[in-house]
Amino acid sequence: MTLIQIFRRYIPDNEISSVIKFFHLEACGGHFSSKKTTAKILQCGFYWPTMFKDSHAFCKSCENCQKVGIDQKVLLYNSRLHLFPRKLRSRWSGPFIVKHVYSYGAFDIENPKNDNVFKSFSNPGQMADNGTP
């Protein structure tokens, strides 16, 4: 029988907020949900007993994560790059209207041109406010 052990670095209380901040906001971040932020922390080998609760509290207090609201007009970032001779372009599409925000980070988005509603898993860093109606 093979026993596989996973070693994790225990994070002391005075470093918890900086670790969460790094994985949620900084280079590793992207304003993802608390579950995804915690998963990224675990994947990198860190641990502390209240990490799920602490990560959830941090994400709930993140100003950028709380900005998207119902009936707000937003632009979505199209991450596919389009290559043309001598040009490298990325583009924003929309505006779309946010119809519902799910607790796990997804959004129901309505296209006002044809009233189609679709689900977007974009994070607030990939959305731009286009003014409110």
C-alpha atoms as a PDB file:
ATOM      1  CA  MET A   1       0.000   0.000   0.000  1.00  0.00           C
ATOM      2  CA  THR A   2       1.352   3.390  -0.997  1.00  0.00           C
ATOM      3  CA  LEU A   3       0.621   6.344   1.247  1.00  0.00           C
ATOM      4  CA  ILE A   4       0.742   9.697  -0.491  1.00  0.00           C
ATOM      5  CA  GLN A   5       1.254  12.611   1.845  1.00  0.00           C
ATOM      6  CA  ILE A   6       0.716  16.212   0.885  1.00  0.00           C
ATOM      7  CA  PHE A   7       2.770  18.720   2.817  1.00  0.00           C
ATOM      8  CA  ARG A   8       1.403  22.231   3.170  1.00  0.00           C
ATOM      9  CA  ARG A   9       2.979  25.349   4.639  1.00  0.00           C
ATOM     10  CA  TYR A  10       0.974  26.579   7.612  1.00  0.00           C
ATOM     11  CA  ILE A  11       0.266  30.305   7.362  1.00  0.00           C
ATOM     12  CA  PRO A  12       0.409  32.252  10.642  1.00  0.00           C
ATOM     13  CA  ASP A  13      -2.391  34.687  11.498  1.00  0.00           C
ATOM     14  CA  ASN A  14      -0.342  37.796  10.702  1.00  0.00           C
ATOM     15  CA  GLU A  15       0.252  36.644   7.070  1.00  0.00           C
ATOM     16  CA  ILE A  16      -3.267  35.435   6.186  1.00  0.00           C
ATOM     17  CA  SER A  17      -4.568  38.696   4.715  1.00  0.00           C
ATOM     18  CA  SER A  18      -1.497  39.191   2.512  1.00  0.00           C
ATOM     19  CA  VAL A  19      -1.746  35.618   1.160  1.00  0.00           C
ATOM     20  CA  ILE A  20      -5.449  36.010   0.320  1.00  0.00           C
ATOM     21  CA  LYS A  21      -4.786  39.437  -1.205  1.00  0.00           C
ATOM     22  CA  PHE A  22      -2.047  38.003  -3.426  1.00  0.00           C
ATOM     23  CA  PHE A  23      -4.215  35.145  -4.696  1.00  0.00           C
ATOM     24  CA  HIS A  24      -7.353  37.271  -5.146  1.00  0.00           C
ATOM     25  CA  LEU A  25      -6.015  40.628  -6.356  1.00  0.00           C
ATOM     26  CA  GLU A  26      -2.383  40.501  -7.328  1.00  0.00           C
ATOM     27  CA  ALA A  27      -0.439  38.556  -9.975  1.00  0.00           C
ATOM     28  CA  CYS A  28      -2.165  35.240  -9.238  1.00  0.00           C
ATOM     29  CA  GLY A  29      -5.557  36.868  -8.830  1.00  0.00           C
ATOM     30  CA  GLY A  30      -8.324  37.916 -11.109  1.00  0.00           C
ATOM     31  CA  HIS A  31     -11.086  38.672  -8.629  1.00  0.00           C
ATOM     32  CA  PHE A  32     -12.342  35.103  -8.695  1.00  0.00           C
ATOM     33  CA  SER A  33     -14.856  33.686  -6.214  1.00  0.00           C
ATOM     34  CA  SER A  34     -13.822  32.738  -2.690  1.00  0.00           C
ATOM     35  CA  LYS A  35     -13.900  29.028  -3.574  1.00  0.00           C
ATOM     36  CA  LYS A  36     -11.573  29.485  -6.542  1.00  0.00           C
ATOM     37  CA  THR A  37      -9.295  31.784  -4.538  1.00  0.00           C
ATOM     38  CA  THR A  38      -9.066  29.161  -1.773  1.00  0.00           C
ATOM     39  CA  ALA A  39      -8.445  26.409  -4.327  1.00  0.00           C
ATOM     40  CA  LYS A  40      -5.548  28.419  -5.784  1.00  0.00           C
ATOM     41  CA  ILE A  41      -4.089  28.877  -2.295  1.00  0.00           C
ATOM     42  CA  LEU A  42      -4.335  25.133  -1.619  1.00  0.00           C
ATOM     43  CA  GLN A  43      -2.808  24.282  -5.002  1.00  0.00           C
ATOM     44  CA  CYS A  44       0.247  26.304  -4.072  1.00  0.00           C
ATOM     45  CA  GLY A  45       0.679  24.355  -0.856  1.00  0.00           C
ATOM     46  CA  PHE A  46      -0.573  26.792   1.783  1.00  0.00           C
ATOM     47  CA  TYR A  47      -3.014  26.059   4.602  1.00  0.00           C
ATOM     48  CA  TRP A  48      -4.587  27.462   7.767  1.00  0.00           C
ATOM     49  CA  PRO A  49      -7.671  26.182   9.607  1.00  0.00           C
ATOM     50  CA  THR A  50     -10.044  29.069   8.770  1.00  0.00           C
ATOM     51  CA  MET A  51      -8.957  29.596   5.167  1.00  0.00           C
ATOM     52  CA  PHE A  52     -12.399  29.025   3.595  1.00  0.00           C
ATOM     53  CA  LYS A  53     -14.100  31.438   5.992  1.00  0.00           C
ATOM     54  CA  ASP A  54     -11.312  34.038   5.672  1.00  0.00           C
ATOM     55  CA  SER A  55     -11.279  33.838   1.883  1.00  0.00           C
ATOM     56  CA  HIS A  56     -15.066  34.241   1.730  1.00  0.00           C
ATOM     57  CA  ALA A  57     -14.959  37.286   4.023  1.00  0.00           C
ATOM     58  CA  PHE A  58     -12.159  38.858   1.963  1.00  0.00           C
ATOM     59  CA  CYS A  59     -14.001  38.343  -1.348  1.00  0.00           C
ATOM     60  CA  LYS A  60     -17.237  39.737   0.121  1.00  0.00           C
ATOM     61  CA  SER A  61     -15.374  42.896   1.132  1.00  0.00           C
ATOM     62  CA  CYS A  62     -13.575  43.306  -2.222  1.00  0.00           C
ATOM     63  CA  GLU A  63     -14.837  46.546  -3.755  1.00  0.00           C
ATOM     64  CA  ASN A  64     -14.329  45.464  -7.393  1.00  0.00           C
ATOM     65  CA  CYS A  65     -16.161  42.175  -6.842  1.00  0.00           C
ATOM     66  CA  GLN A  66     -19.215  43.975  -5.487  1.00  0.00           C
ATOM     67  CA  LYS A  67     -19.559  46.514  -8.328  1.00  0.00           C
ATOM     68  CA  VAL A  68     -21.589  44.439 -10.805  1.00  0.00           C
ATOM     69  CA  GLY A  69     -25.302  44.765 -10.125  1.00  0.00           C
ATOM     70  CA  ILE A  70     -28.625  43.819 -11.698  1.00  0.00           C
ATOM     71  CA  ASP A  71     -29.742  45.961 -14.679  1.00  0.00           C
ATOM     72  CA  GLN A  72     -26.256  47.427 -14.984  1.00  0.00           C
ATOM     73  CA  LYS A  73     -24.909  47.801 -18.511  1.00  0.00           C
ATOM     74  CA  VAL A  74     -21.539  46.126 -19.017  1.00  0.00           C
ATOM     75  CA  LEU A  75     -19.072  45.401 -21.799  1.00  0.00           C
ATOM     76  CA  LEU A  76     -17.560  41.914 -22.011  1.00  0.00           C
ATOM     77  CA  TYR A  77     -13.947  41.396 -22.945  1.00  0.00           C
ATOM     78  CA  ASN A  78     -13.471  39.056 -25.899  1.00  0.00           C
ATOM     79  CA  SER A  79     -10.248  37.280 -24.990  1.00  0.00           C
ATOM     80  CA  ARG A  80      -9.706  35.844 -28.454  1.00  0.00           C
ATOM     81  CA  LEU A  81      -6.998  37.818 -30.170  1.00  0.00           C
ATOM     82  CA  HIS A  82      -7.511  38.623 -33.816  1.00  0.00           C
ATOM     83  CA  LEU A  83      -4.377  38.732 -35.928  1.00  0.00           C
ATOM     84  CA  PHE A  84      -4.248  40.947 -38.958  1.00  0.00           C
ATOM     85  CA  PRO A  85      -1.209  42.039 -40.956  1.00  0.00           C
ATOM     86  CA  ARG A  86       0.725  44.501 -38.768  1.00  0.00           C
ATOM     87  CA  LYS A  87      -2.087  44.587 -36.185  1.00  0.00           C
ATOM     88  CA  LEU A  88      -2.828  42.709 -32.994  1.00  0.00           C
ATOM     89  CA  ARG A  89      -6.301  43.531 -31.715  1.00  0.00           C
ATOM     90  CA  SER A  90      -8.469  42.498 -28.827  1.00  0.00           C
ATOM     91  CA  ARG A  91     -11.965  43.805 -28.444  1.00  0.00           C
ATOM     92  CA  TRP A  92     -14.782  44.534 -26.073  1.00  0.00           C
ATOM     93  CA  SER A  93     -18.317  43.525 -27.013  1.00  0.00           C
ATOM     94  CA  GLY A  94     -21.659  44.791 -25.816  1.00  0.00           C
ATOM     95  CA  PRO A  95     -23.201  46.597 -24.103  1.00  0.00           C
ATOM     96  CA  PHE A  96     -25.089  43.837 -22.306  1.00  0.00           C
ATOM     97  CA  ILE A  97     -27.458  44.064 -19.355  1.00  0.00           C
ATOM     98  CA  VAL A  98     -26.844  42.043 -16.174  1.00  0.00           C
ATOM     99  CA  LYS A  99     -30.080  40.192 -15.325  1.00  0.00           C
ATOM    100  CA  HIS A 100     -28.980  37.939 -12.457  1.00  0.00           C
ATOM    101  CA  VAL A 101     -25.817  37.518 -10.383  1.00  0.00           C
ATOM    102  CA  TYR A 102     -25.153  34.045  -8.944  1.00  0.00           C
ATOM    103  CA  SER A 103     -23.281  33.506  -5.682  1.00  0.00           C
ATOM    104  CA  TYR A 104     -20.642  31.378  -7.451  1.00  0.00           C
ATOM    105  CA  GLY A 105     -19.627  34.227  -9.738  1.00  0.00           C
ATOM    106  CA  ALA A 106     -21.701  33.656 -12.886  1.00  0.00           C
ATOM    107  CA  PHE A 107     -23.994  36.248 -14.446  1.00  0.00           C
ATOM    108  CA  ASP A 108     -27.101  36.044 -16.611  1.00  0.00           C
ATOM    109  CA  ILE A 109     -26.465  38.604 -19.342  1.00  0.00           C
ATOM    110  CA  GLU A 110     -29.083  39.907 -21.793  1.00  0.00           C
ATOM    111  CA  ASN A 111     -28.247  41.123 -25.266  1.00  0.00           C
ATOM    112  CA  PRO A 112     -30.626  44.082 -25.753  1.00  0.00           C
ATOM    113  CA  LYS A 113     -30.410  43.788 -29.557  1.00  0.00           C
ATOM    114  CA  ASN A 114     -32.196  40.423 -29.683  1.00  0.00           C
ATOM    115  CA  ASP A 115     -33.300  39.817 -26.039  1.00  0.00           C
ATOM    116  CA  ASN A 116     -31.206  36.622 -25.818  1.00  0.00           C
ATOM    117  CA  VAL A 117     -30.114  35.804 -22.267  1.00  0.00           C
ATOM    118  CA  PHE A 118     -26.920  33.822 -21.725  1.00  0.00           C
ATOM    119  CA  LYS A 119     -24.663  32.933 -18.813  1.00  0.00           C
ATOM    120  CA  SER A 120     -21.259  34.544 -18.498  1.00  0.00           C
ATOM    121  CA  PHE A 121     -18.531  33.361 -16.188  1.00  0.00           C
ATOM    122  CA  SER A 122     -16.525  36.556 -16.575  1.00  0.00           C
ATOM    123  CA  ASN A 123     -15.018  38.036 -13.482  1.00  0.00           C
ATOM    124  CA  PRO A 124     -15.322  41.763 -12.748  1.00  0.00           C
ATOM    125  CA  GLY A 125     -11.812  42.282 -14.116  1.00  0.00           C
ATOM    126  CA  GLN A 126     -13.076  41.216 -17.544  1.00  0.00           C
ATOM    127  CA  MET A 127     -16.138  43.450 -17.435  1.00  0.00           C
ATOM    128  CA  ALA A 128     -16.296  47.184 -17.885  1.00  0.00           C
ATOM    129  CA  ASP A 129     -19.057  49.416 -16.653  1.00  0.00           C
ATOM    130  CA  ASN A 130     -20.806  51.073 -19.562  1.00  0.00           C
ATOM    131  CA  GLY A 131     -23.045  53.304 -17.457  1.00  0.00           C
ATOM    132  CA  THR A 132     -26.357  52.482 -15.873  1.00  0.00           C
ATOM    133  CA  PRO A 133     -29.688  52.639 -17.725  1.00  0.00           C
END
